[in-house]
Short mmCIF file of C-alpha atoms in Angstrom, two decimals:
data_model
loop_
_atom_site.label_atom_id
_atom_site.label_comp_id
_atom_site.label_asym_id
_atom_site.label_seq_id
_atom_site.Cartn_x
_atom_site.Cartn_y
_atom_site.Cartn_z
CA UNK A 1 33.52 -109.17 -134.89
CA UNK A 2 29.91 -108.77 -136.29
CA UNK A 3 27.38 -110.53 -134.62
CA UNK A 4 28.85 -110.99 -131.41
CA UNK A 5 27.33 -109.16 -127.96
CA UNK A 6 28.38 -105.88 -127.18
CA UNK A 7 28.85 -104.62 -123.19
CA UNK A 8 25.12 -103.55 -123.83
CA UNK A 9 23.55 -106.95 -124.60
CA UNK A 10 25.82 -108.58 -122.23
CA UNK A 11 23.99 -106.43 -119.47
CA UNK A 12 20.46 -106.69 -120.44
CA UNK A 13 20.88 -110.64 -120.99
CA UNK A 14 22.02 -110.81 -117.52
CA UNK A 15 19.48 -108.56 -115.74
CA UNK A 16 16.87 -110.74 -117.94
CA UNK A 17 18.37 -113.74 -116.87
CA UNK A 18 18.13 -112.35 -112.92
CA UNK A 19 14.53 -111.53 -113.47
CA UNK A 20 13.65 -115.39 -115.02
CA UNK A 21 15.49 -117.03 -112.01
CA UNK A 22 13.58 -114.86 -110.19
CA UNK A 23 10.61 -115.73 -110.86
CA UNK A 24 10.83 -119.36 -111.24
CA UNK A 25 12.27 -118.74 -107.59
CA UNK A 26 15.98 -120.18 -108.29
CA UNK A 27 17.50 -117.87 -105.71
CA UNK A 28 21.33 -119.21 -105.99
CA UNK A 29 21.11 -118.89 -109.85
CA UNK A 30 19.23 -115.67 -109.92
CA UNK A 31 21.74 -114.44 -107.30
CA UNK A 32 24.60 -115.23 -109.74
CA UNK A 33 22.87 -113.61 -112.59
CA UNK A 34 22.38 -110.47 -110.58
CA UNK A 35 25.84 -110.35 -109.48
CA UNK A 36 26.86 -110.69 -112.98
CA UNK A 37 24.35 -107.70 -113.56
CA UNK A 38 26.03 -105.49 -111.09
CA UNK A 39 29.60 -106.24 -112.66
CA UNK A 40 27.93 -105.62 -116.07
CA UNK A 41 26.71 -102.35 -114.90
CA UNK A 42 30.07 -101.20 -113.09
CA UNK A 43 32.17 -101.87 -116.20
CA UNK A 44 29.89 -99.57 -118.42
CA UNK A 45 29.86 -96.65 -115.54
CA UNK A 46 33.81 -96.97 -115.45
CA UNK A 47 33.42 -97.69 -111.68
CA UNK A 48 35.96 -100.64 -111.75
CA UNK A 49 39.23 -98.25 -112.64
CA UNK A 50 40.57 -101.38 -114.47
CA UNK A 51 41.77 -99.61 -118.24
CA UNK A 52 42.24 -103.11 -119.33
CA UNK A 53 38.85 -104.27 -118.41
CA UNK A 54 37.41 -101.31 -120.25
CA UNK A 55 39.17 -101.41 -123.47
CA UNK A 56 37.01 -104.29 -124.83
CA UNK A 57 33.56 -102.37 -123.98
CA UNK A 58 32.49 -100.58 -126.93
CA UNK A 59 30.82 -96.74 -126.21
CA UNK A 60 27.54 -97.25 -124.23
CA UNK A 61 24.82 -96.58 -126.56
CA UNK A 62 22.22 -97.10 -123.47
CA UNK A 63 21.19 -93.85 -121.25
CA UNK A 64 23.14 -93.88 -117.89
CA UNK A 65 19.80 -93.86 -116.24
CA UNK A 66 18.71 -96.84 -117.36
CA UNK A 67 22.35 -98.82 -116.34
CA UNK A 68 21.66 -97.57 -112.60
CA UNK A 69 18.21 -98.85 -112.94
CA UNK A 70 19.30 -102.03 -113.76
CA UNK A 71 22.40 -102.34 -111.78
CA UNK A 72 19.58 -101.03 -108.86
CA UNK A 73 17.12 -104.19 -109.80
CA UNK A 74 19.92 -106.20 -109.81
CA UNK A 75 21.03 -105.22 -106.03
CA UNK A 76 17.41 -105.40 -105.13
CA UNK A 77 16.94 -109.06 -106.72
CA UNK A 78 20.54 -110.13 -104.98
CA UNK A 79 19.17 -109.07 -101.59
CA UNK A 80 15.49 -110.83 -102.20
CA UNK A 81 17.27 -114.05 -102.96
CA UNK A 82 19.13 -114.28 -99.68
CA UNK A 83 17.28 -115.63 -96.52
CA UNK A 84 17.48 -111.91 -94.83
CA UNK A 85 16.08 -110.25 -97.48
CA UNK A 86 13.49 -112.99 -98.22
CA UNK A 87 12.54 -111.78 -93.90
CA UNK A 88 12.82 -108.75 -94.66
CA UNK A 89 10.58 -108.54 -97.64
CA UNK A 90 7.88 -110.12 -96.02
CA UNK A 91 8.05 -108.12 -92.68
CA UNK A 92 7.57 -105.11 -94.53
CA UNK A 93 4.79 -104.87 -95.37
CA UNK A 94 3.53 -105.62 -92.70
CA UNK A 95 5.27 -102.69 -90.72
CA UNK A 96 3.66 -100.24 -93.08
CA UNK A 97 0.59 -100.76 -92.28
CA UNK A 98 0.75 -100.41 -88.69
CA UNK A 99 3.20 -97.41 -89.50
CA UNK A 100 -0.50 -96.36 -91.59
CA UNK A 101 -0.91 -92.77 -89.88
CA UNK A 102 2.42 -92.00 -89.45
CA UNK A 103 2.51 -92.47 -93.15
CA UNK A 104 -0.11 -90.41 -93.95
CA UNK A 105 1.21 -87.26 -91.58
CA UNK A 106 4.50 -87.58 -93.55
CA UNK A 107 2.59 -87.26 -96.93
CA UNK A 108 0.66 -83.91 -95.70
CA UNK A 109 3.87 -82.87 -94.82
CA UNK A 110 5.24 -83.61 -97.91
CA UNK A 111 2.74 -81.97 -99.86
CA UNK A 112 2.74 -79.00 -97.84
CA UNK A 113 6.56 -78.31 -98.59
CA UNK A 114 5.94 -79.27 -102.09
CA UNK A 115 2.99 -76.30 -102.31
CA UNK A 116 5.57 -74.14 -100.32
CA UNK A 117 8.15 -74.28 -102.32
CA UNK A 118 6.21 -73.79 -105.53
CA UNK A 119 4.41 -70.83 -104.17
CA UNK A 120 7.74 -69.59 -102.92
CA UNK A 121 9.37 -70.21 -106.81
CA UNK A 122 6.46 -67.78 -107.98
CA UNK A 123 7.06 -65.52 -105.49
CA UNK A 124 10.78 -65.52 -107.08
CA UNK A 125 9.47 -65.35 -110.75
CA UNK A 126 7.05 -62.59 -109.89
CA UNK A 127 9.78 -60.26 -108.57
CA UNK A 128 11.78 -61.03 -111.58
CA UNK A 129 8.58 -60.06 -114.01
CA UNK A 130 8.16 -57.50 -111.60
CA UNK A 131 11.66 -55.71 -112.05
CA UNK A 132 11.57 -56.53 -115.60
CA UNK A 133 8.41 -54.24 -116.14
CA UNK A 134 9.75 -51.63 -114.14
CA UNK A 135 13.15 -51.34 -116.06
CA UNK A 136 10.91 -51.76 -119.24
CA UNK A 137 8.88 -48.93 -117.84
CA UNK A 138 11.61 -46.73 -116.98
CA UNK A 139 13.19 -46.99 -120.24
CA UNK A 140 10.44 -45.48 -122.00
CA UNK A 141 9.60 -42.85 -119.55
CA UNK A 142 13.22 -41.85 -120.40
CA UNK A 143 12.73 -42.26 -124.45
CA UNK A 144 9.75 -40.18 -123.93
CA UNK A 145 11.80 -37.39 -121.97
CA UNK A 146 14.31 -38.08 -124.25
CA UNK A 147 11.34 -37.59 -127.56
CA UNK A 148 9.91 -34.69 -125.90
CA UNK A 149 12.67 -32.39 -125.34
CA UNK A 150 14.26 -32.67 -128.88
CA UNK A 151 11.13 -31.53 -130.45
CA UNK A 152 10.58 -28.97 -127.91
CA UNK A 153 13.75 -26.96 -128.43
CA UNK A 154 14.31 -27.63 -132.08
CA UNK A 155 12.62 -25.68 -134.64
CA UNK A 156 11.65 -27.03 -138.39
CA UNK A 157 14.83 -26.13 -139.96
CA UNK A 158 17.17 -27.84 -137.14
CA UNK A 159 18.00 -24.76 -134.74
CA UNK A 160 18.20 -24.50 -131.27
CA UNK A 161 14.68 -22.77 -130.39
CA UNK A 162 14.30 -22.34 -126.38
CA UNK A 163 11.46 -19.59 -125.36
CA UNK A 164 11.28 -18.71 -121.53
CA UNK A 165 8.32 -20.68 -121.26
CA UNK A 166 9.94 -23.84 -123.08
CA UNK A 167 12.70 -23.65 -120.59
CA UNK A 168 10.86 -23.98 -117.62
CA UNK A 169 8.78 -26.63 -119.13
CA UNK A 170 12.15 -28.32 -119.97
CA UNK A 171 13.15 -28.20 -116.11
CA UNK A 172 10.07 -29.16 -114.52
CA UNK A 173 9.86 -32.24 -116.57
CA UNK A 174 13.35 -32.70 -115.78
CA UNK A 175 12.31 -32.35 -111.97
CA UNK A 176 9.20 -34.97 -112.13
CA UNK A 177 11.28 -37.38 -114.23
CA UNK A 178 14.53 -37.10 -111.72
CA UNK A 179 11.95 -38.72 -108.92
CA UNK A 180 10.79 -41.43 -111.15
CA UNK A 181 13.90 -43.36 -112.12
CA UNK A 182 16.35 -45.36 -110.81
CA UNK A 183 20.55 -44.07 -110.58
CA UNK A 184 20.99 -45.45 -114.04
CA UNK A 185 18.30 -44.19 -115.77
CA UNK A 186 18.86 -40.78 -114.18
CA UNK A 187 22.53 -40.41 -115.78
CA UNK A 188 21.10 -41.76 -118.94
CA UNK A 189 19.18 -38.67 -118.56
CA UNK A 190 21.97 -36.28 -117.27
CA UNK A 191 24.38 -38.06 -120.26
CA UNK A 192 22.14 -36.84 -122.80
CA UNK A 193 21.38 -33.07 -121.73
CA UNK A 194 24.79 -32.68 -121.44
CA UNK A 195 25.83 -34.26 -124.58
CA UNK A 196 23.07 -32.62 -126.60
CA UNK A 197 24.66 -28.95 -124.83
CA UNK A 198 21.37 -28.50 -123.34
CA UNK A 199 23.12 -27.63 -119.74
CA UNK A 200 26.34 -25.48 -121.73
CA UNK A 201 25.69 -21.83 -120.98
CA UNK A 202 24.96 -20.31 -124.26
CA UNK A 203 26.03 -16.96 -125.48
CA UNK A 204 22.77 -15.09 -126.68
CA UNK A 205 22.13 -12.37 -128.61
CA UNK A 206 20.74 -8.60 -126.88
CA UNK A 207 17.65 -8.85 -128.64
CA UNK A 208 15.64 -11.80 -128.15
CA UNK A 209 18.05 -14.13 -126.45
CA UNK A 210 18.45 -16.80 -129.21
CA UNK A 211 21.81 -18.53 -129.10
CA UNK A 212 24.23 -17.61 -131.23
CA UNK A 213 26.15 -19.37 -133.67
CA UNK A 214 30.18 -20.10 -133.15
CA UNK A 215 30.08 -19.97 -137.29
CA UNK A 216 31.89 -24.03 -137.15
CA UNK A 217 28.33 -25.63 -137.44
CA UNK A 218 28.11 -25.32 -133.53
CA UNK A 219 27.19 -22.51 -130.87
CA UNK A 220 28.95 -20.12 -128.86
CA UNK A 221 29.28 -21.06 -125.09
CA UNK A 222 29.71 -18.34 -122.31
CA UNK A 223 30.17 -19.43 -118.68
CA UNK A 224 29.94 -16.12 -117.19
CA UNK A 225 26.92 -14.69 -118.58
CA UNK A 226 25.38 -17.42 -120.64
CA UNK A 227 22.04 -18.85 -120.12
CA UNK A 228 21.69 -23.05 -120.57
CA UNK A 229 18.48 -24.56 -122.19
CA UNK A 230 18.61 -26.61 -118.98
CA UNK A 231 19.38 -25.16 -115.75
CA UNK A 232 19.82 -27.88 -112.87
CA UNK A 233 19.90 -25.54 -110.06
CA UNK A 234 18.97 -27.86 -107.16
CA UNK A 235 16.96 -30.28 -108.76
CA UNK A 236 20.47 -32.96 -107.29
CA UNK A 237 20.06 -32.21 -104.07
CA UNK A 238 21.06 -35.62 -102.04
CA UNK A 239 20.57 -37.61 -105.37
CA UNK A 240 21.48 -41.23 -105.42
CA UNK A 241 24.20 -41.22 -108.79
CA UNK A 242 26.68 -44.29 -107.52
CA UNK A 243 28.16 -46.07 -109.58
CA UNK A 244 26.68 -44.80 -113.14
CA UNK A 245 27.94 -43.47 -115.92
CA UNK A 246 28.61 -39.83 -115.80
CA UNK A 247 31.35 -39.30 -118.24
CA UNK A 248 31.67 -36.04 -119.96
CA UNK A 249 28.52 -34.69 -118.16
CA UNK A 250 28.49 -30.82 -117.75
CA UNK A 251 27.24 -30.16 -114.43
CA UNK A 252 27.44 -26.37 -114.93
CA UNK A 253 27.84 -25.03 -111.40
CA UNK A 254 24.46 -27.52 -109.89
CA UNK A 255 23.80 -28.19 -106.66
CA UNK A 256 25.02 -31.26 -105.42
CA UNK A 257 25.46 -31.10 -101.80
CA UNK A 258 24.62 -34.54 -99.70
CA UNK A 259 24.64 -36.15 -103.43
CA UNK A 260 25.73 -40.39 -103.78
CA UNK A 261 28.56 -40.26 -106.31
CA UNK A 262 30.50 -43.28 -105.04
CA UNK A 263 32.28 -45.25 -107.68
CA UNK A 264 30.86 -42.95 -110.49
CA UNK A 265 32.80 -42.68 -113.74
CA UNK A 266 33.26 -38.84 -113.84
CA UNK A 267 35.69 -39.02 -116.48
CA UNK A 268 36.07 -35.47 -118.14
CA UNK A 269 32.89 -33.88 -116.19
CA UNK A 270 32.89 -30.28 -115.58
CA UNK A 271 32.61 -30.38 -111.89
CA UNK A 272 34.05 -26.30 -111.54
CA UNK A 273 31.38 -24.10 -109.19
CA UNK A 274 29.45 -27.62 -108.26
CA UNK A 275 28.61 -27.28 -104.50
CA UNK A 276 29.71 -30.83 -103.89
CA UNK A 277 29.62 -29.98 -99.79
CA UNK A 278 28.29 -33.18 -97.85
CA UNK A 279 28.67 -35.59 -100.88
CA UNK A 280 30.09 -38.52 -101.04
CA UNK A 281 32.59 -38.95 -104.29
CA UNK A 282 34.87 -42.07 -102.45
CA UNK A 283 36.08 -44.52 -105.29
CA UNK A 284 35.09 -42.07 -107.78
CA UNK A 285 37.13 -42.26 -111.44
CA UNK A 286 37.87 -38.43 -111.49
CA UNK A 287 40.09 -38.84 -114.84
CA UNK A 288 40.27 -35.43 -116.75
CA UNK A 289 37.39 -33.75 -114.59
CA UNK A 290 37.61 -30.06 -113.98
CA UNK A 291 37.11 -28.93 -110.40
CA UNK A 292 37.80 -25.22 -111.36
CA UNK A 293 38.40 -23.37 -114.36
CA UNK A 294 41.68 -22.08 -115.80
CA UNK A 295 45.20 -22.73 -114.83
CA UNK A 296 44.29 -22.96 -111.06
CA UNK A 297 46.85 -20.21 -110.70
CA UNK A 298 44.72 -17.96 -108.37
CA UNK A 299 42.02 -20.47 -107.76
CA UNK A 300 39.53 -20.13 -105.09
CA UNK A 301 35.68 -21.60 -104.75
CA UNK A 302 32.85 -20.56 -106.25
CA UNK A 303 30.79 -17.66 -104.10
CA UNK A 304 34.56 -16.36 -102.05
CA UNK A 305 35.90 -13.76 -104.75
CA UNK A 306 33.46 -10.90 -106.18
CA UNK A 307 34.72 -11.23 -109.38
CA UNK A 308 35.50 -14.47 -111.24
CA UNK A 309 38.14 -14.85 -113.37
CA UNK A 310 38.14 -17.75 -115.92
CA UNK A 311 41.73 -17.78 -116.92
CA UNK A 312 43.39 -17.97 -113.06
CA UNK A 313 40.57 -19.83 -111.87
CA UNK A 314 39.62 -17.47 -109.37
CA UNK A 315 35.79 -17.95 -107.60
CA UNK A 316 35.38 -21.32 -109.91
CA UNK A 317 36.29 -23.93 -107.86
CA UNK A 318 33.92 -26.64 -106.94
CA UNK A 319 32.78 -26.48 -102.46
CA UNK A 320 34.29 -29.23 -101.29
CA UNK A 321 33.25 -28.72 -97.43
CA UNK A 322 32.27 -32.04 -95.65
CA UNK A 323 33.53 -34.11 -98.85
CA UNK A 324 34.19 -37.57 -98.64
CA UNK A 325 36.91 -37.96 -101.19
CA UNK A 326 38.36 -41.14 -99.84
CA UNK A 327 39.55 -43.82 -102.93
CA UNK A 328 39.18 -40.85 -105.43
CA UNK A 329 40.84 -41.96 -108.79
CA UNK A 330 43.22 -40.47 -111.77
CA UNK A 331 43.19 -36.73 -109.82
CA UNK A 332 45.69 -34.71 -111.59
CA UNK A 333 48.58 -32.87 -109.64
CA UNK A 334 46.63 -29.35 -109.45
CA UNK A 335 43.33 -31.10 -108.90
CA UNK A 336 45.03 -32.91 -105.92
CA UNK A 337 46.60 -29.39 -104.90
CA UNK A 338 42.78 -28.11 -104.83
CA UNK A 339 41.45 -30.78 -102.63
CA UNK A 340 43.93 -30.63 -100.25
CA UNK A 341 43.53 -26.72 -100.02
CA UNK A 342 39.76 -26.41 -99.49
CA UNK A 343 37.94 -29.98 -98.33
CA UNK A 344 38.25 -30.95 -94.87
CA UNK A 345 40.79 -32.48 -93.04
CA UNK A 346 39.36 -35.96 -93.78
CA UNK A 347 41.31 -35.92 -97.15
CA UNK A 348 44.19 -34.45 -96.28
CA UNK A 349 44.71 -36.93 -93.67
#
């Protein structure tokens, strides 16, 4: 009904009520006030597990801190009232001051785990700021790779334009930036020279070697005698790719001997004439990837036949020798066929 005491009054009348007694040093009253207290403070923490108890109590509208507190003053006032506690009150004081120095050594302890552990939390927060700048960093050494080689093969009106001199420029900036970035950052990189046909072979004309148009808005590829804006010749040499994102990336015969490919997505990457010797492709996703050209008829690695032939597959395999193909994913039939031919006995077995 309105006006009468909710389960919050009721508990700060009775801790008040402990605290009067208190002082006007009724111990047996303010004893029974602070037990009330406690009982107060139980009922509006749910602690007594009585559902009949608690339907009455209306929602606490006091913090939870401040119910401890008080059910904590109470405790505190129920021992003082007793004669051990009224002993033990009095003797303690008295014990910490001849416990003075061992006091104070505790406190310079204290402090010095308290500047410890902030110095070590900035230690944390500096490596996170740390690695935060660097990805930051990265990114835009990549955008800027990215920036620079659009405008440097692209003329005004939107055509491919590679000189001699702008390929080699092209590959040596490919070469610094390969050192400079982290697995991811590097198949961002590889993603987009592949996407962009920068590493597709290009059919060129006899004249001045400008890549010729397919006449569908796109231009004419030639894996024999072609020549890529991009060539990666060994510039993957024992590079760390595991675990990125490689899908769809035209590898175009590179050297990647000794190379990390472990758990890479190489979903649909051209992987035919790759010298994959000494690298390490276990767990790989090799979904749709082409180890050779053709219908694997006749196929044979790259480098065994003098004359390649695209349609049987013959001298366009990928070197497999020393390949860890353990865990290798979504490898179709004649793939499988390929591996078991030419790697080492590790995968056969």
């Amino acid at each position: 009904m309105p006006g009468s005491l909710t389960a919050q009054h009721r508990l700060l009348l009775a801790a008040l009520t402990a605290l009067i007694f208190l002082i006007l040093h009724w111990p047996m009253a303010a004893a029974a006030a602070a037990c009330a207290t406690l009982v107060q403070a139980a009922l509006l923490l749910d602690l007594d597990g009585l559902a009949v108890m608690r339907a009455w109590l209306q929602q606490p509208r006091l913090p939870r801190w401040l119910v401890v507190l008080l059910a904590l003053a109470a405790g505190a006032v129920l021992i003082g009232s007793s004669g051990f506690g009224a002993g033990w009150a009095l003797s303690l004081p008295r014990w910490l001051v001849a416990q003075q120095t061992l006091l104070s050594d505790l406190s310079q302890i204290a402090i010095a785990a308290l500047a410890l552990v902030v110095t070590l939390r900035q230690f944390s927060i500096e490596r996170v700021i740390i690695k935060e700048l660097n990805l930051i960093t990265q990114a835009q050494l990549v955008d800027n790779f990215i920036q620079g080689i659009s405008e440097m093969v692209s003329d005004g009106d939107g055509f491919l334009e590679d000189w001699p001199l702008e390929r080699m420029l092209a590959e040596g900036r490919l070469s610094a930036l390969i050192g400079g970035v982290d697995p991811t950052g590097c198949a961002r990189v590889l993603r987009f020279l592949s996407h962009a046909s920068l590493l597709t072979p290009l059919q060129r004309d006899q004249r001045v070697g400008r890549p010729m148009l397919d006449g569908q808005g796109g231009y004419l590829s030639d894996r024999l005698n072609g020549v890529p804006v991009v060539q990666l010749r060994q510039l993957l040499v024992g590079v760390n790719l595991a675990y990125t994102d490689l899908r769809g990336v035209d590898f175009n015969g590179a050297d990647l001997s000794g190379a990390d490919l472990r758990g890479a997505d190489l979903r649909g990457a051209n992987l035919a004439a790759v010298n994959l010797n000494g690298a390490n492709l276990e767990g790989a996703n090799l979904e749709g990837a082409l180890l050779f050209h053709g219908s694997g008829k006749d196929v044979s690695p790259t480098g065994s036949e003098l004359r390649v032939d695209l349609g049987s597959g013959r001298g366009t395999g990928a070197l497999l020798g020393r390949t860890r193909l353990a865990g290798v994913r979504h490898l179709t039939p004649e793939a499988r066929a390929y591996c078991n031919r030419w790697s080492g006995g590790e995968f056969r077995r």
